[in-house]
Each structure stands twice: as structure tokens, then as C-alpha cells.
Coordinates of C-alpha atoms in Angstrom, one line a residue:
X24 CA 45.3 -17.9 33.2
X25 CA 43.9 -15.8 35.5
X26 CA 40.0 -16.7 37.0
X27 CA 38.2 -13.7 34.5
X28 CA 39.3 -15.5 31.3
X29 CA 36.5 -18.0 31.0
X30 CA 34.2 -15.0 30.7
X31 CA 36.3 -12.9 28.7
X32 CA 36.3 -16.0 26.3
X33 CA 32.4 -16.5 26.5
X34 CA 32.0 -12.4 25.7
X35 CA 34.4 -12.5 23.1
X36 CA 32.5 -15.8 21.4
X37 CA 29.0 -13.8 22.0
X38 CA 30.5 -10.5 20.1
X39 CA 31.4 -13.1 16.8
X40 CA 28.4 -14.6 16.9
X41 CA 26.4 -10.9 16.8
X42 CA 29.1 -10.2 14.3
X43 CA 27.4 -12.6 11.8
X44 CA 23.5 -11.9 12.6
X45 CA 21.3 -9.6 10.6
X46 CA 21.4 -5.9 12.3
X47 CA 17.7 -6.5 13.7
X48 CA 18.1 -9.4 15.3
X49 CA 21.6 -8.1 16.9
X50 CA 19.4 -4.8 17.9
X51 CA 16.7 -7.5 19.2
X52 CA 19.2 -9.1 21.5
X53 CA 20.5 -5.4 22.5
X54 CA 17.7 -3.8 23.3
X55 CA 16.7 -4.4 27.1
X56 CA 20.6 -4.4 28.1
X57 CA 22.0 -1.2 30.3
X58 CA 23.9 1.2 28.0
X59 CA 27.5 0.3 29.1
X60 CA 26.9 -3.3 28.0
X61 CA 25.4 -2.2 25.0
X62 CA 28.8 0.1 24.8
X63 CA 31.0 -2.8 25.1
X64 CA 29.5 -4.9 22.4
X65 CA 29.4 -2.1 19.8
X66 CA 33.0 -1.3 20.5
X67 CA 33.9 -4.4 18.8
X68 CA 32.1 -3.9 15.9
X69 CA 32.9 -1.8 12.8
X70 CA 31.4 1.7 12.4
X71 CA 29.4 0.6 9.8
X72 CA 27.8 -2.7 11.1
X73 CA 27.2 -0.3 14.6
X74 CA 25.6 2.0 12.5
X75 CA 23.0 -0.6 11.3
X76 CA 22.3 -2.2 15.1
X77 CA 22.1 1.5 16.2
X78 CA 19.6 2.1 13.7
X79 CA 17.6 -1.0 15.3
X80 CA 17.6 -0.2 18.7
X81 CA 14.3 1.7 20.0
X82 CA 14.9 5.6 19.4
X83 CA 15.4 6.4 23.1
X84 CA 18.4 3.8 23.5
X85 CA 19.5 5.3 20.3
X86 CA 19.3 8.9 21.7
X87 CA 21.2 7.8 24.9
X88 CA 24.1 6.5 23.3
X89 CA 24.6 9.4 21.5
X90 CA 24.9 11.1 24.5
X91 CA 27.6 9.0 25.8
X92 CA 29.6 7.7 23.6
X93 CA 32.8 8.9 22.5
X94 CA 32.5 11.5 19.3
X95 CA 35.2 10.5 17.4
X96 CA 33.4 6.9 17.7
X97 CA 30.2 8.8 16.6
X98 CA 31.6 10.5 13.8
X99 CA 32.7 7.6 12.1
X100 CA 29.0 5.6 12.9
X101 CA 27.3 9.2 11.3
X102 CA 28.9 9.1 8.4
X103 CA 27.3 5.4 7.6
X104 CA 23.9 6.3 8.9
X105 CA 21.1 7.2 6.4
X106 CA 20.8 11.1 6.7
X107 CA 17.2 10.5 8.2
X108 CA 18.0 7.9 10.6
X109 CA 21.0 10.4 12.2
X110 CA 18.7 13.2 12.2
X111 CA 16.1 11.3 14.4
X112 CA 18.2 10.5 16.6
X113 CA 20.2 14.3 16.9
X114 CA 16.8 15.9 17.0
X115 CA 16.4 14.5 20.0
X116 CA 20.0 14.8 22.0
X117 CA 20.7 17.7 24.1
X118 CA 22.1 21.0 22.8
X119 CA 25.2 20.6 23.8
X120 CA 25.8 17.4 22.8
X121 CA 23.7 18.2 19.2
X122 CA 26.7 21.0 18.8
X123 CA 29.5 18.4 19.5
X124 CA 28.6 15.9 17.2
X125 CA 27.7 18.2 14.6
X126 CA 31.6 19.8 14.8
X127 CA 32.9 16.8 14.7
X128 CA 31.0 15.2 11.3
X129 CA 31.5 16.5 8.1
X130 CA 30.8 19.7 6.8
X131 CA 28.3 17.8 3.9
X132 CA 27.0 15.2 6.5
X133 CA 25.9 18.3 8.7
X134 CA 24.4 19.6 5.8
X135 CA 22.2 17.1 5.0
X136 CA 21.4 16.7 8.2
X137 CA 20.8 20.4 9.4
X138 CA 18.4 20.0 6.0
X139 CA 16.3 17.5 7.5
X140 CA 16.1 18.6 11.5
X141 CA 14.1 21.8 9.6
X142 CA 11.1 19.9 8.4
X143 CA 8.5 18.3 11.5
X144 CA 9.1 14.5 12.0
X145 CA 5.8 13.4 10.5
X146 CA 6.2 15.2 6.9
X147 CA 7.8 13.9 4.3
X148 CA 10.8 16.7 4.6
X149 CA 11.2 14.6 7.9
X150 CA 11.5 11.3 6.8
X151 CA 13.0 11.3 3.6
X152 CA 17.0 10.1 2.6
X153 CA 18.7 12.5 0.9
X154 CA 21.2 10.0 -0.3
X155 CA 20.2 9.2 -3.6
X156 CA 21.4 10.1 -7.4
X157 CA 20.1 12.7 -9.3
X158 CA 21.6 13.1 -13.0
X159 CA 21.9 16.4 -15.2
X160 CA 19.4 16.5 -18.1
X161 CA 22.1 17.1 -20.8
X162 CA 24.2 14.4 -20.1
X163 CA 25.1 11.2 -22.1
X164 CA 24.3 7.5 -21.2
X165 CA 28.0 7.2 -20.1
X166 CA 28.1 9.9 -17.9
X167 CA 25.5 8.7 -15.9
X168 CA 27.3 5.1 -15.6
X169 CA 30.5 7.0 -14.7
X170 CA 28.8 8.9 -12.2
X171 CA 27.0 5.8 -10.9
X172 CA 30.3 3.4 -10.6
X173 CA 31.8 6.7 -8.6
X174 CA 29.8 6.4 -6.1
X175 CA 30.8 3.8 -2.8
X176 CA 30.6 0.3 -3.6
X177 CA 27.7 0.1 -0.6
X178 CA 25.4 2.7 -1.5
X179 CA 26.0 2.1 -5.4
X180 CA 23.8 -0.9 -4.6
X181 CA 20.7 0.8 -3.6
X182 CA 20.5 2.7 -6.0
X183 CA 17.3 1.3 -8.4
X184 CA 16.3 4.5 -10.2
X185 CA 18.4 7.7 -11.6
X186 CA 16.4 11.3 -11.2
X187 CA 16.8 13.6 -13.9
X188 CA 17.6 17.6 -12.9
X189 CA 17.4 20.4 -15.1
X190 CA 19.9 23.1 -14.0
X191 CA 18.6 24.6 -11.5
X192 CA 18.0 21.0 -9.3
X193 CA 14.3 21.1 -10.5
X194 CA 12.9 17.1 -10.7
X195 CA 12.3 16.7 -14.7
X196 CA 11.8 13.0 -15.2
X197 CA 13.6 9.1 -13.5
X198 CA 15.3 6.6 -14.9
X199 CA 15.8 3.0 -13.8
X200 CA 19.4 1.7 -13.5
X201 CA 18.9 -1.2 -15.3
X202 CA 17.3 0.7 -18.4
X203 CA 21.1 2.4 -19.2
X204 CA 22.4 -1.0 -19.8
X205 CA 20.3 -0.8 -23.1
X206 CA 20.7 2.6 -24.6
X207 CA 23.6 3.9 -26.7
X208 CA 26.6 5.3 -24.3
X209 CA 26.0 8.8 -26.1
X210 CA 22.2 9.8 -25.9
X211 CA 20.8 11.8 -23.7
X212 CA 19.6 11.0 -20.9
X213 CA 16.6 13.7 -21.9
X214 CA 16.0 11.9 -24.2
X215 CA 15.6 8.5 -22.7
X216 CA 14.1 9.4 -19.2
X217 CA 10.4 8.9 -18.3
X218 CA 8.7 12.8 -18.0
X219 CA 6.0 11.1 -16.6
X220 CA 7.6 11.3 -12.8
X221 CA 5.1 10.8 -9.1
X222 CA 6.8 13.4 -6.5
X223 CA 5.5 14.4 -3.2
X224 CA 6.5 17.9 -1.5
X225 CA 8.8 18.0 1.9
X226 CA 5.6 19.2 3.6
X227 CA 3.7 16.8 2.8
X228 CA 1.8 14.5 5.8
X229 CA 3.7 10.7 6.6
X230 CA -0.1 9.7 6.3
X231 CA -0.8 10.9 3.4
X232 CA 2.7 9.8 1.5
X233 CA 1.5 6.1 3.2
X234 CA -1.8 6.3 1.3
X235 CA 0.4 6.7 -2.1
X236 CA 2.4 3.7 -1.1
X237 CA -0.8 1.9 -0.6
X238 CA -2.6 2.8 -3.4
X239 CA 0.0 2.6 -6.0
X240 CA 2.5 0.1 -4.7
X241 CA 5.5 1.8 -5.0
X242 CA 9.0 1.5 -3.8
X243 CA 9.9 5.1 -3.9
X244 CA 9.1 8.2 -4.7
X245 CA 10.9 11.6 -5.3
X246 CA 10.3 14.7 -2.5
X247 CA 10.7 18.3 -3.9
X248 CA 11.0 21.0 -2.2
X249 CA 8.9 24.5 -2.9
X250 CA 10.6 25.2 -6.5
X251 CA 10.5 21.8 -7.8
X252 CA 14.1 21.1 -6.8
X253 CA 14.7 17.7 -5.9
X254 CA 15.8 17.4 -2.1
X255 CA 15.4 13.4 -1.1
X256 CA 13.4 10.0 -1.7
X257 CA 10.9 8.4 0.7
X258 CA 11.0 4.3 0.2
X259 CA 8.8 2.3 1.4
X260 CA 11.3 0.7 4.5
X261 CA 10.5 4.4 6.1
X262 CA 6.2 4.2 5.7
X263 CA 6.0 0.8 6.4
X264 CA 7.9 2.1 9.7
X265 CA 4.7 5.5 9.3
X266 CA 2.4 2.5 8.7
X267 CA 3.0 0.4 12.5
X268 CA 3.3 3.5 14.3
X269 CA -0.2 4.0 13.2
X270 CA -1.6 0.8 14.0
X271 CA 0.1 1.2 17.5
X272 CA -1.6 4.5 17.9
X273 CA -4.9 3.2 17.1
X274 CA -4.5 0.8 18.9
X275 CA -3.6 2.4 21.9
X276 CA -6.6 4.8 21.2
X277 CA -8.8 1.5 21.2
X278 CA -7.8 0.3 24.5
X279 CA -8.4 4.3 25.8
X280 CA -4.1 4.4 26.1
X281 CA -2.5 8.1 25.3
X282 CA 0.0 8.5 23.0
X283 CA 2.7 8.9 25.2

């Protein structure tokens, strides 16, 4: 055995037991590392999983990974990011290196993507997902369980409510998942779903879509765009992120600190 092994051994044990941790505490033990060791680690770890610790790590560490790590790596890690989490993080990379990744996703990720890096960080255009599951007026119960066992077994999961679109994308009423289970597979979903819908536009103020999460408690809520249309969901993991950013700002402000 040659005199490096005892340390390859101690990595490799270190890498399986990050392997098991929750993504924050993995992130927590990343954090204040250089780049190329946080590099080596996440090369042993699916894209997936990588895309979760990534998400963890403070946005500048995140921003300088994506500078250097290998694309094809970062296409893979991309594709399992939440659209808004990518778009942080690309909104803040170089051109160049914005232009590169964005070649190398795909063509819908981009989209989605490119949707969001148009609306100011602090709206709700900025911080909503657009993953979520919208469902066409006129169709039956069973169509909507169909189209909710098609979609990947991981994001299936988080899905609590259905929105219900007319046919031109417009927001016309939500339906909790759990609420199909009890209806007969061929009504409506019309005529089942609850008109009586909350929604917030995509320019709509992080503080002010916080105050509504105070207020009324909720777990999400829908973001149209200009014509109604429905274009992503806010949940409350992204403004109780709005939420401590405030507090750090006014506290900052308390102690006479800037901003920056």
C-alpha cells in the first residue's frame, strides 16, 4: 500500500458519511472550504444530491462553482435544481460562462430559466418555481391523476395542490391532491375546483408577498403574470428565506452596518 492510502481511506469514509446527512448540514460542513475541495467532494456525489448541497452553500460559493466546474457536470446538477434556485445563481455568473451553461441545458430548462432572470430578484417574478402542475378546466378526474402519476417520481411528491387553466393559461380556480382521491374519475375538474383562488402578480414586492404569508398562513400561493396566465408558485421555503434576509438587514441597519 503505498503511504497516501490512509488518507485516501479517511476522504473516502468522510464522502459516505456526507452521503447520508441532510443537504444543509452537508452545505454547513462545505461552506468555509476552498472551491477545489468543495469540487472533490461533490464529484462523488450524484447530480441530484449535488444539486441540493449546492443549493445550501452561501450564493457567492454557489456562483463560483459554476464558474468552474465542468458543464457537462452542470448540466446534469441544472436539470435537478428548482428553476429559481438555478436562476440565482446564473444571474450572477459571467457572460460568457451564463452562455455556456445555458447551450448546454435543455432547451425547456433554459426557458424557464431565461423566464425568471427577466423579473428583479426581490419580486415575486424573481423568486417564484415554475415547476408546479397546472390542469386544463375541461378535463376529467382521471386525467388529472394520469397527468399527475406522469410526472417524476421526485417532484410528484411535492406536489399538494393542482391549478386549474382555462385555455388560454389564465389561473381559474386550485385543487388539493388529496381532494381527487374522492370524486368520481369522470367529473370535471370545473366542476370540483375551488373558484375562490389567492394569486399574487410576478411584479409583485418579496415584502409584500411575505406579509400574505404572515397574515394568512399559507403554504403557497399562485403568481400570474399580466393576463392572468399562470407562470409559477411562491411557497413559503422561499419567504421564510425573504423573511431572514430582512431581519439581517435591519439588523445591520441597527448596528449603523450597510447593506453590502
Amino acid at each position: 500500500m503505498t503511504a497516501t492510502d490512509p488518507a485516501r481511506e479517511e476522504q473516502q469514509r468522510w464522502i459516505e458519511r456526507l452521503s447520508g446527512m441532510h443537504p444543509h448540514d452537508v452545505g454547513e460542513e462545505l461552506r468555509d472550504l476552498s472551491i477545489t475541495e468543495i469540487r472533490k467532494v461533490l464529484r462523488e456525489l450524484p447530480d441530484e444530491f449535488t444539486a441540493e448541497v449546492i443549493s445550501e452553500l452561501p450564493l457567492e460559493r454557489q456562483v463560483e462553482l459554476f464558474e468552474v466546474m465542468r458543464v457537462q457536470r452542470l448540466s446534469g446538477i441544472v436539470s435537478e435544481m428548482f428553476s429559481d434556485d438555478a436562476a440565482d445563481i446564473l444571474g450572477q455568473v459571467s457572460a460568457e460562462r451564463l452562455k455556456i451553461i445555458m447551450g448546454s441545458i435543455s432547451e425547456e430548462d433554459a426557458q424557464h430559466i431565461t423566464d425568471l432572470l427577466k423579473f428583479p430578484e426581490d419580486s415575486a417574478g424573481g423568486i417564484m418555481h415554475t415547476e408546479f402542475l397546472a390542469v386544463p378546466e375541461e378535463a376529467t378526474i382521471q386525467e388529472a391523476l394520469d397527468m399527475l402519476r406522469a410526472q417524476p417520481e421526485e417532484q410528484a411528491g411535492g406536489f399538494f395542490y393542482l391549478y386549474v387553466t382555462d385555455a388560454h393559461e389564465r389561473l381559474r380556480g386550485v385543487l388539493r391532491v388529496r381532494d381527487l382521491l374522492f370524486q368520481k374519475p369522470e367529473r370535471r375538474i370545473k366542476d370540483v375546483a375551488n373558484r375562490d383562488v389567492r394569486c399574487v402578480s410576478v411584479h409583485a414586492d418579496q415584502e409584500e408577498i411575505a406579509q400574505l404569508f404572515r397574515d394568512y398562513h399559507y403554504t403557497v400561493l399562485p403568481v400570474v403574470d399580466d393576463f392572468q396566465r399562470l407562470r409559477g408558485v411562491v411557497t413559503s421555503e422561499e419567504v421564510i428565506a425573504v423573511m431572514q434576509e430582512e431581519a439581517t438587514e435591519d439588523m445591520q441597519r441597527m448596528v449603523g452596518l450597510s447593506g453590502e
